[in-house]
Amino acid sequence: MYDWIAKLTSNEHKLDRIERVLRLFPLWMLRAALALAANIGYAALRSKLLRPVQRNMEELLDHVPKRDIRKHARHYVHNVVFTLFELLFMSRRLHVLHKDFDVQGQEHLQEAKRRSQDQGFIVYTPHLGNFFYYYWYLTRRYDCMTVASAGSPELRPLYLKFQAMGCKGLDYDSVPPLELYRTLKKHLQAGGVVFVLGDFWRASFPLSRLFGRLTRTPEGAAMLALELRIPIVPFYGYRVRGFKHKLVFGPPVDLPTGQAGRGVRAESNLRLNAFMERVIREQPASWFYWFNVHERWEENHMAVNDGKTHVYNEDKGLVI
């Protein structure tokens, strides 16, 4: 996956020239060409390069028939192709394209702002759909900050493109953890919004669970929400068709009050993971990490779950 991205982002000047040419074509024509390219790519890659994607889907999407798995894998390729094209060649048109976004639950953002009083709040999501676009949308309405992984040379041009568009972010791999945490905390205390992509993986992250398997997920969102006593707004977005997207903001979630010890943080993180798992199951073709999620499991470690079932309820938010 990263090799493909590297080939596309290696020559910024060439990308700019291509983008200027593509502006001459109507959107319907670009959409048709991309759909054709995605179908050809799926047919060419499914025998080898897409095998890990389908295998991971079969293992994690319980009780989904194989024919549906193949359909999800094909749509996964479509989303990757469209997303890369959007990031490379359509980003400067976002001021017009975002009018086609179907946004639900914006009142929950206003409620979170009210409940946080003089502080900000956290918007929490997995890597679904075109998450760059969704963060940009949020930055147009709030003073936002996010945490990304811009150290990769393949991805760095994409992050720099959005940074130039006013999307502020910190790098997981270059900013020391304590400095990162303090910067986000200060931003929230000043009334800002932090956009957290909760399905990042690093070997240094604490043990947790996702899809019933041991893995490592960041606890920063839970730590900040518990310490500052601010709400978390669960969010996800996905591609509806072509260049049209749907953005869904859920009711604000208040994590437990009181002493925010290690056990409370771990339990709160499991609740957030449960939300991510639910929306990934709901929109499986939109999740970016199907190509390498199998590298994250740590089945030989001691279990960290007490056996409780964590679910997400549309009306009540995250519950146990």
Short mmCIF file of N, CA and C in Angstrom, two decimals, residues 29-147:
data_model
loop_
_atom_site.label_atom_id
_atom_site.label_comp_id
_atom_site.label_asym_id
_atom_site.label_seq_id
_atom_site.Cartn_x
_atom_site.Cartn_y
_atom_site.Cartn_z
N MET A 29 -17.14 12.61 -15.55
CA MET A 29 -16.17 11.91 -16.37
C MET A 29 -15.03 11.34 -15.52
N LEU A 30 -14.56 12.13 -14.56
CA LEU A 30 -13.51 11.65 -13.66
C LEU A 30 -14.00 10.48 -12.83
N ARG A 31 -15.24 10.57 -12.37
CA ARG A 31 -15.81 9.49 -11.56
C ARG A 31 -15.89 8.19 -12.36
N ALA A 32 -16.32 8.28 -13.61
CA ALA A 32 -16.42 7.09 -14.44
C ALA A 32 -15.05 6.48 -14.72
N ALA A 33 -14.06 7.33 -14.97
CA ALA A 33 -12.71 6.85 -15.26
C ALA A 33 -12.10 6.16 -14.03
N LEU A 34 -12.34 6.74 -12.86
CA LEU A 34 -11.81 6.14 -11.63
C LEU A 34 -12.49 4.82 -11.31
N ALA A 35 -13.79 4.74 -11.53
CA ALA A 35 -14.50 3.48 -11.29
C ALA A 35 -13.97 2.38 -12.19
N LEU A 36 -13.71 2.73 -13.44
CA LEU A 36 -13.14 1.75 -14.37
C LEU A 36 -11.75 1.33 -13.92
N ALA A 37 -10.92 2.30 -13.51
CA ALA A 37 -9.57 1.98 -13.03
C ALA A 37 -9.61 1.09 -11.79
N ALA A 38 -10.56 1.36 -10.89
CA ALA A 38 -10.68 0.56 -9.67
C ALA A 38 -11.09 -0.87 -10.00
N ASN A 39 -12.01 -1.04 -10.95
CA ASN A 39 -12.43 -2.39 -11.35
C ASN A 39 -11.28 -3.17 -11.98
N ILE A 40 -10.51 -2.50 -12.83
CA ILE A 40 -9.35 -3.15 -13.45
C ILE A 40 -8.32 -3.50 -12.39
N GLY A 41 -8.10 -2.57 -11.45
CA GLY A 41 -7.14 -2.83 -10.38
C GLY A 41 -7.54 -4.00 -9.52
N TYR A 42 -8.83 -4.09 -9.20
CA TYR A 42 -9.31 -5.21 -8.38
C TYR A 42 -9.10 -6.53 -9.11
N ALA A 43 -9.44 -6.58 -10.40
CA ALA A 43 -9.28 -7.81 -11.18
C ALA A 43 -7.82 -8.22 -11.27
N ALA A 44 -6.92 -7.23 -11.36
CA ALA A 44 -5.50 -7.54 -11.52
C ALA A 44 -4.83 -7.93 -10.20
N LEU A 45 -5.34 -7.41 -9.08
CA LEU A 45 -4.63 -7.58 -7.81
C LEU A 45 -5.23 -8.62 -6.88
N ARG A 46 -6.45 -9.05 -7.13
CA ARG A 46 -7.15 -9.86 -6.13
C ARG A 46 -6.50 -11.22 -5.91
N SER A 47 -5.78 -11.75 -6.90
CA SER A 47 -5.18 -13.08 -6.75
C SER A 47 -3.99 -13.08 -5.80
N LYS A 48 -3.35 -11.92 -5.61
CA LYS A 48 -2.15 -11.90 -4.78
C LYS A 48 -2.18 -10.76 -3.76
N LEU A 49 -2.11 -9.52 -4.24
CA LEU A 49 -1.95 -8.39 -3.34
C LEU A 49 -3.17 -8.16 -2.45
N LEU A 50 -4.36 -8.55 -2.93
CA LEU A 50 -5.56 -8.35 -2.12
C LEU A 50 -5.89 -9.54 -1.24
N ARG A 51 -5.08 -10.57 -1.33
CA ARG A 51 -5.35 -11.75 -0.51
C ARG A 51 -5.34 -11.45 0.99
N PRO A 52 -4.37 -10.66 1.50
CA PRO A 52 -4.43 -10.31 2.94
C PRO A 52 -5.68 -9.52 3.31
N VAL A 53 -6.14 -8.66 2.41
CA VAL A 53 -7.35 -7.88 2.69
C VAL A 53 -8.55 -8.80 2.88
N GLN A 54 -8.75 -9.73 1.93
CA GLN A 54 -9.89 -10.64 2.03
C GLN A 54 -9.75 -11.59 3.22
N ARG A 55 -8.53 -12.05 3.48
CA ARG A 55 -8.33 -12.95 4.62
C ARG A 55 -8.65 -12.24 5.93
N ASN A 56 -8.20 -10.99 6.07
CA ASN A 56 -8.48 -10.24 7.30
C ASN A 56 -9.97 -9.98 7.45
N MET A 57 -10.64 -9.68 6.34
CA MET A 57 -12.09 -9.49 6.41
C MET A 57 -12.80 -10.77 6.82
N GLU A 58 -12.38 -11.90 6.26
CA GLU A 58 -13.02 -13.16 6.61
C GLU A 58 -12.85 -13.49 8.08
N GLU A 59 -11.68 -13.16 8.65
CA GLU A 59 -11.41 -13.49 10.05
C GLU A 59 -12.14 -12.57 11.02
N LEU A 60 -12.31 -11.31 10.66
CA LEU A 60 -12.85 -10.34 11.61
C LEU A 60 -14.33 -10.04 11.43
N LEU A 61 -14.83 -10.20 10.22
CA LEU A 61 -16.25 -9.93 9.97
C LEU A 61 -17.03 -11.22 10.15
N ASP A 62 -17.41 -11.49 11.35
CA ASP A 62 -18.07 -12.76 11.69
C ASP A 62 -19.38 -12.95 10.91
N HIS A 63 -19.56 -14.17 10.45
CA HIS A 63 -20.81 -14.60 9.82
C HIS A 63 -21.13 -13.86 8.51
N VAL A 64 -20.14 -13.22 7.90
CA VAL A 64 -20.36 -12.56 6.61
C VAL A 64 -20.04 -13.56 5.50
N PRO A 65 -20.97 -13.84 4.59
CA PRO A 65 -20.72 -14.81 3.51
C PRO A 65 -19.54 -14.38 2.64
N LYS A 66 -18.88 -15.37 2.02
CA LYS A 66 -17.70 -15.09 1.22
C LYS A 66 -18.03 -14.19 0.02
N ARG A 67 -19.21 -14.33 -0.54
CA ARG A 67 -19.56 -13.48 -1.68
C ARG A 67 -19.62 -12.01 -1.24
N ASP A 68 -20.08 -11.77 0.01
CA ASP A 68 -20.10 -10.40 0.52
C ASP A 68 -18.70 -9.91 0.84
N ILE A 69 -17.83 -10.81 1.29
CA ILE A 69 -16.44 -10.44 1.54
C ILE A 69 -15.79 -9.97 0.24
N ARG A 70 -16.04 -10.69 -0.85
CA ARG A 70 -15.48 -10.29 -2.14
C ARG A 70 -16.02 -8.93 -2.57
N LYS A 71 -17.30 -8.69 -2.29
CA LYS A 71 -17.89 -7.39 -2.62
C LYS A 71 -17.25 -6.28 -1.79
N HIS A 72 -17.04 -6.54 -0.49
CA HIS A 72 -16.40 -5.54 0.37
C HIS A 72 -14.97 -5.27 -0.10
N ALA A 73 -14.25 -6.32 -0.51
CA ALA A 73 -12.88 -6.14 -0.99
C ALA A 73 -12.84 -5.29 -2.26
N ARG A 74 -13.80 -5.53 -3.16
CA ARG A 74 -13.87 -4.73 -4.38
C ARG A 74 -14.17 -3.27 -4.05
N HIS A 75 -15.10 -3.03 -3.15
CA HIS A 75 -15.43 -1.66 -2.76
C HIS A 75 -14.27 -1.02 -2.00
N TYR A 76 -13.51 -1.83 -1.28
CA TYR A 76 -12.32 -1.33 -0.59
C TYR A 76 -11.34 -0.74 -1.61
N VAL A 77 -11.11 -1.46 -2.71
CA VAL A 77 -10.22 -0.96 -3.76
C VAL A 77 -10.77 0.34 -4.34
N HIS A 78 -12.08 0.38 -4.55
CA HIS A 78 -12.70 1.61 -5.06
C HIS A 78 -12.43 2.78 -4.12
N ASN A 79 -12.62 2.56 -2.82
CA ASN A 79 -12.42 3.66 -1.87
C ASN A 79 -10.97 4.12 -1.85
N VAL A 80 -10.01 3.18 -1.90
CA VAL A 80 -8.60 3.55 -1.90
C VAL A 80 -8.27 4.36 -3.15
N VAL A 81 -8.72 3.90 -4.31
CA VAL A 81 -8.44 4.60 -5.56
C VAL A 81 -9.04 6.01 -5.54
N PHE A 82 -10.31 6.12 -5.15
CA PHE A 82 -10.96 7.43 -5.12
C PHE A 82 -10.30 8.35 -4.08
N THR A 83 -9.96 7.79 -2.91
CA THR A 83 -9.37 8.61 -1.85
C THR A 83 -8.02 9.16 -2.27
N LEU A 84 -7.17 8.32 -2.84
CA LEU A 84 -5.85 8.80 -3.29
C LEU A 84 -6.01 9.86 -4.37
N PHE A 85 -6.95 9.65 -5.27
CA PHE A 85 -7.18 10.64 -6.32
C PHE A 85 -7.66 11.96 -5.70
N GLU A 86 -8.58 11.88 -4.75
CA GLU A 86 -9.07 13.09 -4.09
C GLU A 86 -7.94 13.84 -3.40
N LEU A 87 -7.09 13.11 -2.68
CA LEU A 87 -6.02 13.76 -1.94
C LEU A 87 -5.00 14.40 -2.86
N LEU A 88 -4.68 13.72 -3.94
CA LEU A 88 -3.63 14.20 -4.84
C LEU A 88 -4.11 15.30 -5.79
N PHE A 89 -5.36 15.19 -6.25
CA PHE A 89 -5.78 16.05 -7.35
C PHE A 89 -7.05 16.86 -7.11
N MET A 90 -7.75 16.62 -5.99
CA MET A 90 -9.03 17.29 -5.78
C MET A 90 -9.05 18.18 -4.54
N SER A 91 -8.00 18.15 -3.73
CA SER A 91 -8.03 18.83 -2.43
C SER A 91 -8.28 20.33 -2.56
N ARG A 92 -7.75 20.94 -3.59
CA ARG A 92 -7.92 22.38 -3.74
C ARG A 92 -9.33 22.77 -4.17
N ARG A 93 -10.14 21.77 -4.49
CA ARG A 93 -11.54 22.04 -4.85
C ARG A 93 -12.48 21.80 -3.68
N LEU A 94 -11.93 21.53 -2.51
CA LEU A 94 -12.77 21.16 -1.37
C LEU A 94 -13.76 22.27 -0.99
N HIS A 95 -13.37 23.50 -1.21
CA HIS A 95 -14.28 24.60 -0.86
C HIS A 95 -15.58 24.53 -1.64
N VAL A 96 -15.56 23.80 -2.77
CA VAL A 96 -16.78 23.58 -3.56
C VAL A 96 -17.33 22.17 -3.32
N LEU A 97 -16.45 21.17 -3.30
CA LEU A 97 -16.88 19.78 -3.19
C LEU A 97 -17.57 19.47 -1.86
N HIS A 98 -17.18 20.17 -0.79
CA HIS A 98 -17.75 19.83 0.52
C HIS A 98 -19.25 20.10 0.58
N LYS A 99 -19.78 20.84 -0.39
CA LYS A 99 -21.22 21.09 -0.42
C LYS A 99 -22.00 19.81 -0.69
N ASP A 100 -21.32 18.79 -1.23
CA ASP A 100 -21.97 17.50 -1.46
C ASP A 100 -21.87 16.56 -0.26
N PHE A 101 -21.24 17.00 0.82
CA PHE A 101 -21.16 16.17 2.03
C PHE A 101 -22.54 16.11 2.69
N ASP A 102 -22.95 14.90 3.03
CA ASP A 102 -24.19 14.70 3.80
C ASP A 102 -23.77 14.59 5.27
N VAL A 103 -24.02 15.64 6.03
CA VAL A 103 -23.53 15.72 7.41
C VAL A 103 -24.70 15.53 8.37
N GLN A 104 -24.56 14.57 9.28
CA GLN A 104 -25.59 14.31 10.28
C GLN A 104 -25.00 14.50 11.69
N GLY A 105 -25.80 15.05 12.57
CA GLY A 105 -25.42 15.15 13.98
C GLY A 105 -24.56 16.35 14.34
N GLN A 106 -24.60 17.41 13.54
CA GLN A 106 -23.80 18.58 13.90
C GLN A 106 -24.24 19.19 15.22
N GLU A 107 -25.49 18.94 15.59
CA GLU A 107 -25.95 19.46 16.88
C GLU A 107 -25.19 18.83 18.04
N HIS A 108 -24.63 17.63 17.82
CA HIS A 108 -23.86 16.98 18.89
C HIS A 108 -22.54 17.71 19.13
N LEU A 109 -21.99 18.33 18.11
CA LEU A 109 -20.79 19.15 18.29
C LEU A 109 -21.12 20.37 19.15
N GLN A 110 -22.25 20.98 18.90
CA GLN A 110 -22.66 22.14 19.68
C GLN A 110 -22.94 21.74 21.13
N GLU A 111 -23.54 20.55 21.31
CA GLU A 111 -23.80 20.06 22.67
C GLU A 111 -22.50 19.79 23.41
N ALA A 112 -21.52 19.20 22.72
CA ALA A 112 -20.22 18.93 23.35
C ALA A 112 -19.54 20.23 23.75
N LYS A 113 -19.64 21.23 22.91
CA LYS A 113 -19.04 22.53 23.24
C LYS A 113 -19.71 23.13 24.46
N ARG A 114 -21.01 23.00 24.56
CA ARG A 114 -21.74 23.53 25.71
C ARG A 114 -21.35 22.79 26.99
N ARG A 115 -21.26 21.47 26.91
CA ARG A 115 -20.95 20.67 28.10
C ARG A 115 -19.51 20.82 28.56
N SER A 116 -18.63 21.18 27.66
CA SER A 116 -17.22 21.34 28.05
C SER A 116 -16.95 22.69 28.70
N GLN A 117 -17.97 23.53 28.72
CA GLN A 117 -17.90 24.87 29.32
C GLN A 117 -16.81 25.69 28.62
N ASP A 118 -15.75 26.08 29.32
CA ASP A 118 -14.73 26.94 28.72
C ASP A 118 -13.65 26.14 28.01
N GLN A 119 -13.73 24.83 28.04
CA GLN A 119 -12.73 24.00 27.40
C GLN A 119 -13.26 23.48 26.05
N GLY A 120 -12.43 22.69 25.37
CA GLY A 120 -12.84 22.11 24.10
C GLY A 120 -13.35 20.69 24.28
N PHE A 121 -13.31 19.91 23.22
CA PHE A 121 -13.75 18.53 23.27
C PHE A 121 -12.99 17.72 22.23
N ILE A 122 -13.19 16.40 22.27
CA ILE A 122 -12.47 15.48 21.39
C ILE A 122 -13.45 14.86 20.39
N VAL A 123 -13.05 14.80 19.14
CA VAL A 123 -13.79 14.06 18.11
C VAL A 123 -12.99 12.79 17.81
N TYR A 124 -13.63 11.64 17.94
CA TYR A 124 -12.93 10.34 17.93
C TYR A 124 -13.43 9.49 16.77
N THR A 125 -12.49 8.92 15.99
CA THR A 125 -12.88 8.17 14.81
C THR A 125 -11.80 7.19 14.39
N PRO A 126 -12.14 6.13 13.65
CA PRO A 126 -11.13 5.31 12.98
C PRO A 126 -10.83 5.88 11.59
N HIS A 127 -9.87 5.25 10.89
CA HIS A 127 -9.50 5.67 9.54
C HIS A 127 -10.52 5.14 8.53
N LEU A 128 -11.67 5.78 8.48
CA LEU A 128 -12.72 5.38 7.54
C LEU A 128 -12.85 6.43 6.44
N GLY A 129 -13.19 5.97 5.22
CA GLY A 129 -13.43 6.88 4.12
C GLY A 129 -12.23 7.76 3.84
N ASN A 130 -12.48 9.01 3.49
CA ASN A 130 -11.40 9.98 3.27
C ASN A 130 -11.27 10.83 4.53
N PHE A 131 -10.54 10.30 5.50
CA PHE A 131 -10.44 10.95 6.81
C PHE A 131 -9.74 12.30 6.72
N PHE A 132 -8.91 12.52 5.70
CA PHE A 132 -8.32 13.84 5.48
C PHE A 132 -9.43 14.87 5.23
N TYR A 133 -10.35 14.51 4.35
CA TYR A 133 -11.45 15.41 4.03
C TYR A 133 -12.27 15.75 5.27
N TYR A 134 -12.53 14.74 6.10
CA TYR A 134 -13.40 14.95 7.25
C TYR A 134 -12.73 15.87 8.29
N TYR A 135 -11.43 15.71 8.43
CA TYR A 135 -10.72 16.61 9.34
C TYR A 135 -10.75 18.03 8.79
N TRP A 136 -10.52 18.20 7.49
CA TRP A 136 -10.59 19.52 6.87
C TRP A 136 -11.95 20.15 7.14
N TYR A 137 -13.02 19.37 6.98
CA TYR A 137 -14.37 19.89 7.21
C TYR A 137 -14.50 20.44 8.64
N LEU A 138 -13.96 19.69 9.59
CA LEU A 138 -14.05 20.11 10.99
C LEU A 138 -13.23 21.38 11.24
N THR A 139 -12.08 21.52 10.58
CA THR A 139 -11.23 22.70 10.79
C THR A 139 -11.88 23.97 10.27
N ARG A 140 -12.85 23.83 9.38
CA ARG A 140 -13.52 25.03 8.86
C ARG A 140 -14.48 25.61 9.89
N ARG A 141 -14.79 24.84 10.95
CA ARG A 141 -15.78 25.27 11.92
C ARG A 141 -15.22 25.43 13.33
N TYR A 142 -14.08 24.81 13.61
CA TYR A 142 -13.49 24.89 14.95
C TYR A 142 -11.98 25.05 14.84
N ASP A 143 -11.39 25.48 15.93
CA ASP A 143 -9.93 25.53 16.05
C ASP A 143 -9.46 24.12 16.37
N CYS A 144 -8.97 23.41 15.36
CA CYS A 144 -8.71 21.97 15.49
C CYS A 144 -7.22 21.64 15.48
N MET A 145 -6.93 20.51 16.09
CA MET A 145 -5.60 19.92 16.05
C MET A 145 -5.76 18.41 16.02
N THR A 146 -4.85 17.72 15.31
CA THR A 146 -4.89 16.27 15.26
C THR A 146 -3.50 15.71 15.47
N VAL A 147 -3.43 14.39 15.57
CA VAL A 147 -2.15 13.67 15.66
C VAL A 147 -2.10 12.72 14.49
#
